[in-house]
Coordinates of C-alpha atoms and ligand atoms in Angstrom, one line a residue:
M1 CA 154.8 36.4 219.9
A2 CA 155.5 36.1 216.2
R3 CA 158.8 34.5 215.3
V4 CA 160.8 35.9 212.3
Y5 CA 162.4 33.9 209.5
N6 CA 166.0 34.2 210.5
F7 CA 168.5 33.8 207.6
S8 CA 171.5 34.4 209.8
P9 CA 174.8 32.6 208.8
G10 CA 175.3 31.6 212.4
P11 CA 174.4 31.5 215.2
S12 CA 171.2 30.7 213.4
M13 CA 167.7 29.4 213.9
L14 CA 167.0 26.1 215.7
P15 CA 163.9 23.9 215.2
E16 CA 161.0 25.2 217.4
S17 CA 160.3 21.7 218.7
V18 CA 163.9 21.5 220.1
L19 CA 163.5 25.0 221.7
N20 CA 160.2 23.9 223.2
R21 CA 161.7 20.7 224.5
A22 CA 164.6 22.6 226.1
A23 CA 162.1 25.0 227.6
E24 CA 160.1 22.1 229.1
E25 CA 163.2 20.6 230.6
M26 CA 164.7 23.9 231.7
L27 CA 163.9 23.7 235.4
D28 CA 163.9 20.0 235.9
Y29 CA 165.8 17.8 233.5
N30 CA 164.4 14.2 233.5
G31 CA 163.5 14.3 237.2
S32 CA 166.9 15.4 238.4
G33 CA 165.5 18.6 239.9
Q34 CA 168.1 20.7 238.0
S35 CA 168.5 22.5 234.8
V36 CA 171.2 21.0 232.5
M37 CA 172.8 24.5 232.8
E38 CA 173.3 23.8 236.5
M39 CA 174.7 20.3 236.5
S40 CA 178.1 19.2 237.3
H41 CA 179.7 17.8 234.2
R42 CA 181.0 14.9 236.3
S43 CA 177.6 13.9 237.4
R44 CA 176.1 10.6 236.1
V45 CA 173.0 12.5 234.7
Y46 CA 175.2 14.8 232.7
E47 CA 177.6 12.1 231.5
E48 CA 174.6 10.3 230.1
I49 CA 173.7 13.4 228.0
L50 CA 177.3 13.8 226.7
F51 CA 177.6 10.1 225.8
A52 CA 174.2 10.1 224.1
A53 CA 175.2 13.2 222.1
R54 CA 178.4 11.5 221.0
Q55 CA 176.5 8.4 220.0
G56 CA 174.0 10.6 218.2
F57 CA 176.7 12.0 216.0
R58 CA 178.0 8.5 215.3
D59 CA 174.5 7.2 214.4
V60 CA 173.4 10.2 212.3
M61 CA 176.7 10.6 210.4
G62 CA 177.6 7.0 210.2
I63 CA 180.9 7.5 211.8
P64 CA 183.0 4.3 211.9
D65 CA 184.4 3.0 215.2
R66 CA 187.9 3.8 214.2
Y67 CA 187.1 7.5 214.5
K68 CA 186.9 9.5 217.7
V69 CA 184.2 12.2 218.2
L70 CA 185.6 15.0 220.4
F71 CA 183.8 17.9 222.0
M72 CA 186.0 21.0 222.2
Q73 CA 185.7 24.8 222.7
G74 CA 187.3 27.7 221.0
G75 CA 185.2 27.6 217.8
A76 CA 186.3 26.4 214.4
S77 CA 189.0 29.1 214.6
L78 CA 190.8 27.3 217.4
Q79 CA 190.9 24.3 215.1
F80 CA 192.7 26.4 212.5
A81 CA 195.7 26.1 214.9
A82 CA 194.8 22.7 216.4
V83 CA 195.0 21.1 213.0
P84 CA 198.7 22.0 212.4
L85 CA 199.6 21.5 216.1
N86 CA 198.2 18.0 216.0
L87 CA 199.2 16.9 212.5
L88 CA 202.0 19.0 211.0
T89 CA 204.6 16.9 212.7
G90 CA 205.7 14.3 210.1
S91 CA 207.2 15.9 207.0
R92 CA 206.0 19.2 208.5
K93 CA 204.4 20.0 205.1
A94 CA 200.7 20.5 204.3
D95 CA 198.6 21.4 201.3
Y96 CA 195.8 24.0 201.6
A97 CA 193.0 24.8 199.0
I98 CA 192.1 28.4 199.4
T99 CA 188.4 28.8 198.7
G100 CA 187.5 31.7 200.9
R101 CA 188.2 33.7 204.0
F102 CA 188.0 30.8 206.5
A103 CA 190.3 28.6 204.4
E104 CA 192.7 31.5 204.2
K105 CA 192.6 32.0 207.9
A106 CA 193.4 28.4 208.5
Y107 CA 196.2 28.6 206.0
Q108 CA 197.7 31.7 207.7
E109 CA 197.5 29.9 211.1
A110 CA 199.3 26.8 209.7
L111 CA 202.1 28.9 208.3
K112 CA 203.2 29.5 211.9
Y113 CA 204.0 25.8 212.3
G114 CA 205.5 24.3 209.1
R115 CA 205.8 24.5 205.3
V116 CA 202.4 25.1 204.0
N117 CA 201.7 25.0 200.3
M118 CA 198.7 26.7 198.6
A119 CA 197.7 23.8 196.4
A120 CA 194.9 25.7 194.7
S121 CA 193.1 29.0 195.1
S122 CA 190.0 30.7 193.7
K123 CA 191.0 34.1 195.0
A124 CA 191.5 35.5 191.5
Q125 CA 187.8 34.6 190.8
S126 CA 186.7 36.4 194.0
F127 CA 186.0 33.0 195.5
T128 CA 182.9 32.5 193.2
E129 CA 184.0 28.9 192.4
I130 CA 185.9 26.0 193.8
P131 CA 189.2 25.9 192.0
A132 CA 190.2 23.1 189.6
L133 CA 192.9 20.9 191.2
D134 CA 196.2 20.1 189.6
P135 CA 197.7 17.0 191.4
R136 CA 201.1 18.2 190.2
K137 CA 200.8 21.0 192.7
F138 CA 200.1 18.6 195.6
T139 CA 202.9 17.7 198.1
K140 CA 203.4 13.9 197.9
D141 CA 204.5 13.5 201.5
A142 CA 202.2 16.2 203.0
D143 CA 201.0 15.5 206.5
Y144 CA 197.5 16.5 205.4
F145 CA 195.5 18.2 202.7
Y146 CA 193.1 20.9 203.9
I147 CA 189.7 22.1 202.6
C148 CA 186.8 24.2 203.8
H149 CA 183.9 22.1 202.6
N150 CA 181.3 24.9 202.5
N151 CA 182.3 28.5 202.2
T152 CA 179.8 30.4 204.3
I153 CA 180.6 33.9 203.0
Y154 CA 180.8 33.2 199.3
G155 CA 178.1 30.6 199.1
T156 CA 180.2 27.8 197.5
R157 CA 180.6 24.2 198.3
W158 CA 183.0 21.5 197.0
P159 CA 181.1 19.6 194.2
A160 CA 183.3 16.6 194.8
L161 CA 186.0 15.9 197.4
P162 CA 189.6 16.1 196.2
E163 CA 191.4 12.9 195.6
T164 CA 194.4 13.0 197.9
G165 CA 195.6 9.4 197.8
G166 CA 197.2 8.4 201.1
V167 CA 197.4 12.0 202.3
P168 CA 194.7 12.6 205.0
L169 CA 192.0 15.0 204.0
V170 CA 191.1 17.6 206.7
A171 CA 187.9 19.5 206.3
D172 CA 186.2 22.4 208.0
I173 CA 182.5 21.4 207.9
S174 CA 181.2 24.2 210.0
S175 CA 178.5 25.4 207.6
S176 CA 177.6 22.1 206.0
F177 CA 177.6 20.1 209.2
L178 CA 174.6 17.6 209.3
S179 CA 173.1 19.1 206.2
E180 CA 173.6 16.0 204.0
P181 CA 175.3 12.6 204.3
M182 CA 179.1 12.8 204.2
D183 CA 181.4 9.9 203.4
V184 CA 183.3 10.0 206.7
P185 CA 185.9 7.4 205.6
R186 CA 187.1 9.8 202.9
F187 CA 188.3 12.2 205.7
G188 CA 191.2 12.0 208.1
V189 CA 189.6 14.8 210.2
M190 CA 186.4 16.8 210.0
F191 CA 185.7 19.6 212.4
G192 CA 182.9 22.2 212.7
G193 CA 181.6 24.8 215.0
V194 CA 178.0 23.9 215.9
Q195 CA 176.4 27.4 215.8
K196 CA 174.9 27.0 212.3
N197 CA 173.2 23.6 212.1
V198 CA 173.8 21.8 215.3
A199 CA 173.4 23.8 218.5
P200 CA 174.0 27.2 220.1
A201 CA 177.6 28.5 219.9
G202 CA 180.2 27.2 222.3
L203 CA 180.9 23.7 221.0
T204 CA 183.2 22.5 218.2
V205 CA 183.0 18.9 217.2
V206 CA 186.2 17.2 215.9
I207 CA 185.9 13.8 214.2
V208 CA 189.3 12.3 213.9
R209 CA 190.6 9.0 212.6
E210 CA 192.4 7.2 215.4
D211 CA 195.7 6.7 213.7
L212 CA 196.0 10.5 213.4
L213 CA 196.0 10.8 217.2
G214 CA 199.2 11.0 219.3
R215 CA 201.2 13.1 216.7
A216 CA 200.9 16.5 218.4
R217 CA 203.8 18.8 218.8
F218 CA 205.4 18.8 222.2
D219 CA 204.3 22.4 222.8
T220 CA 200.6 21.9 221.9
P221 CA 198.4 23.4 224.6
T222 CA 196.9 20.5 226.5
V223 CA 193.3 21.5 225.8
M224 CA 194.1 21.6 222.1
D225 CA 195.6 18.1 222.0
W226 CA 193.1 15.8 220.3
N227 CA 194.7 12.8 221.9
V228 CA 194.2 14.2 225.4
M229 CA 190.6 15.0 224.6
A230 CA 190.0 11.5 223.2
E231 CA 191.6 9.8 226.3
N232 CA 189.4 11.9 228.6
D233 CA 186.1 11.5 226.8
S234 CA 186.2 15.2 226.0
M235 CA 186.1 15.9 229.7
Y236 CA 189.7 16.8 230.4
N237 CA 188.2 20.1 231.5
T238 CA 184.7 21.4 231.7
P239 CA 183.0 20.9 228.4
P240 CA 180.4 23.3 226.9
C241 CA 177.6 21.4 228.7
W242 CA 174.6 23.2 227.4
S243 CA 175.6 23.2 223.8
I244 CA 176.3 19.5 223.9
Y245 CA 172.8 18.9 225.4
I246 CA 171.1 20.9 222.6
S247 CA 173.2 19.0 220.0
K248 CA 171.7 15.8 221.4
L249 CA 168.2 17.2 221.0
I250 CA 169.0 18.3 217.4
L251 CA 170.4 14.8 216.6
D252 CA 167.1 13.3 217.9
W253 CA 165.2 15.7 215.7
I254 CA 167.3 14.8 212.7
K255 CA 166.6 11.1 213.4
L256 CA 162.9 11.8 213.5
F257 CA 163.2 13.8 210.3
G258 CA 164.5 10.7 208.6
G259 CA 168.2 11.2 208.9
L260 CA 170.6 13.0 206.7
D261 CA 169.2 11.5 203.4
A262 CA 165.9 13.2 204.2
M263 CA 167.7 16.3 205.4
K264 CA 169.6 16.6 202.1
L265 CA 166.3 16.4 200.1
H266 CA 164.8 19.1 202.3
N267 CA 167.8 21.3 201.9
E268 CA 168.1 20.7 198.1
H269 CA 164.4 21.6 197.7
K270 CA 164.9 24.9 199.6
A271 CA 168.1 25.8 197.7
K272 CA 166.4 25.0 194.4
L273 CA 163.5 27.2 195.1
L274 CA 165.8 30.2 195.8
Y275 CA 168.3 29.6 193.0
D276 CA 165.6 29.0 190.4
F277 CA 163.9 32.2 191.3
I278 CA 167.2 34.2 191.3
D279 CA 168.1 32.7 187.9
S280 CA 164.8 33.7 186.4
S281 CA 164.9 37.2 187.9
A282 CA 165.9 40.3 186.0
L283 CA 166.8 42.1 189.2
F284 CA 168.6 39.6 191.4
S285 CA 171.6 37.5 190.4
N286 CA 173.9 35.0 192.0
P287 CA 177.6 35.2 191.1
V288 CA 178.6 31.6 191.9
R289 CA 179.5 29.0 189.2
P290 CA 176.4 26.8 189.2
D291 CA 178.1 23.5 190.0
C292 CA 179.8 25.1 193.1
R293 CA 176.7 26.6 194.6
S294 CA 176.2 26.1 198.3
M295 CA 173.0 24.4 199.6
M296 CA 173.3 26.3 202.8
N297 CA 174.3 29.9 202.0
V298 CA 172.7 31.5 199.0
T299 CA 174.3 34.8 198.0
F300 CA 172.6 37.3 195.7
V301 CA 172.9 40.9 194.5
T302 CA 171.0 43.5 192.6
P303 CA 172.8 45.9 190.3
S304 CA 173.1 48.7 192.8
E305 CA 174.2 49.1 196.4
E306 CA 171.2 51.3 197.1
T307 CA 168.8 48.6 196.0
N308 CA 170.6 46.0 198.0
S309 CA 170.3 48.2 201.2
A310 CA 166.6 48.9 200.4
F311 CA 166.0 45.2 200.0
V312 CA 167.6 44.2 203.3
K313 CA 165.8 47.0 205.1
Q314 CA 162.4 46.2 203.7
A315 CA 162.9 42.4 204.1
A316 CA 163.7 42.9 207.8
A317 CA 160.6 45.0 208.3
A318 CA 158.6 42.2 206.8
G319 CA 160.1 39.6 209.2
F320 CA 163.0 38.2 207.0
V321 CA 166.0 39.0 209.1
N322 CA 169.8 38.8 208.7
L323 CA 169.8 38.8 204.9
K324 CA 172.8 41.2 204.6
G325 CA 175.8 39.7 203.0
H326 CA 179.1 39.4 204.9
R327 CA 180.7 42.8 205.4
S328 CA 183.7 41.7 203.2
V329 CA 181.5 41.0 200.1
G330 CA 178.3 43.0 200.5
G331 CA 175.1 42.1 198.7
M332 CA 172.7 39.6 200.3
R333 CA 173.0 36.1 201.7
A334 CA 170.2 33.8 202.8
S335 CA 171.5 31.1 205.0
I336 CA 169.0 28.3 204.9
Y337 CA 170.3 25.7 207.3
N338 CA 168.3 22.6 208.4
A339 CA 165.9 24.4 210.7
M340 CA 164.7 26.8 208.1
P341 CA 161.3 25.5 207.0
I342 CA 160.4 25.3 203.3
E343 CA 157.6 27.9 204.0
G344 CA 160.4 30.3 205.1
V345 CA 162.1 30.1 201.7
E346 CA 158.8 30.2 199.8
A347 CA 157.8 33.3 201.7
L348 CA 161.2 34.9 201.0
V349 CA 160.9 34.1 197.3
E350 CA 157.4 35.7 197.2
F351 CA 158.8 38.8 199.0
M352 CA 161.7 39.0 196.4
R353 CA 159.3 38.6 193.6
E354 CA 157.1 41.4 194.9
F355 CA 160.1 43.6 195.6
E356 CA 161.2 43.1 192.0
R357 CA 157.8 43.9 190.6
K358 CA 157.6 47.2 192.6
S359 CA 161.1 48.3 191.7
Ligands
PMP1 N1 184.7 28.1 209.2 C1 183.6 28.4 208.6 C2 183.2 27.7 207.4 C3 182.7 29.4 209.2 O1 181.6 29.7 208.5 C4 183.1 30.0 210.4 C5 182.2 31.0 211.0 N2 181.2 31.6 210.4 C6 184.3 29.7 210.9 C7 185.1 28.7 210.4 C8 184.8 30.4 212.2 O2 184.1 29.8 213.2 P1 184.1 30.2 214.7 O3 183.5 31.6 214.8 O4 183.3 29.1 215.4 O5 185.6 30.2 215.1

């Protein structure tokens, strides 16, 4: 069976070697006589998988001991509420940078729990850039400063992290997770849904500095309390067992790949191929300010809606699927996460070139 090149923003493609490994282990994991899907999460064999996955995140991302790695459910969207529930309890003030739809959703959620300040926004620029920051608009005694590190829909990424002084930086890293090295000590909290770069949907990873634990509001639902999750090794209740297992296989794959430095080079190479072609094209263009371009989600348009639709349709017929842009912005978007091979991007560029020649 021929596999397509899948440019989905998430859930998205996984490396074939990982899928094959999961298939090999499907009926009998490591001599246990069971599939990982069937195991009790309290069994020794499963616990080993969970602990190995957690260690894998630590090794690959270089997470210091003073941070906890939590496995949660509910998607990144649950964390939009969990962040204020766990942190907005000191001055009960927080700063948010609005760089797209998911940052806006997080901001709306936080408004329910305290005084939330929009410290910067690029809404007026249709989110085609990361806004300039004016520290005079920051709240000095904020409980945290919130960013969305990579904006999946608009194809932007923070070119540099904001300087927030003593205020903990909280980042949604859903669509840049494991795509490049990140300076973990710069963050108070990082969280991400795994369904783009890390595993099948169902797991959300929260990386939280220990001193930020134990501050949750009294009415925080127990399964959303990071401290409860930390104290129970993420097994306060049944964790998303299968997704955690695949994340472990992905982390092993990244180690074999050469770690996140090598992954960054691989991703930069793919993004450059695509952006260079778009920039040289007379038909396709990318609306994002160049220094804010995402390495993971490359957006592009043609001058007409009809041409956009024709492109998406013809591309799908040729085996390049899920290239339609988000319904709120239209146009096209190629999500080129870790598992997308360079050949996939080269083939897409060739297809775009040919489409342009014929149109
Ligand atoms: N944040 C970002 C950056 C995303 O791309 C997404 C989903 N595409 C979300 C949050 C929402 O994630 P979930 O569907 O896991 O709640």
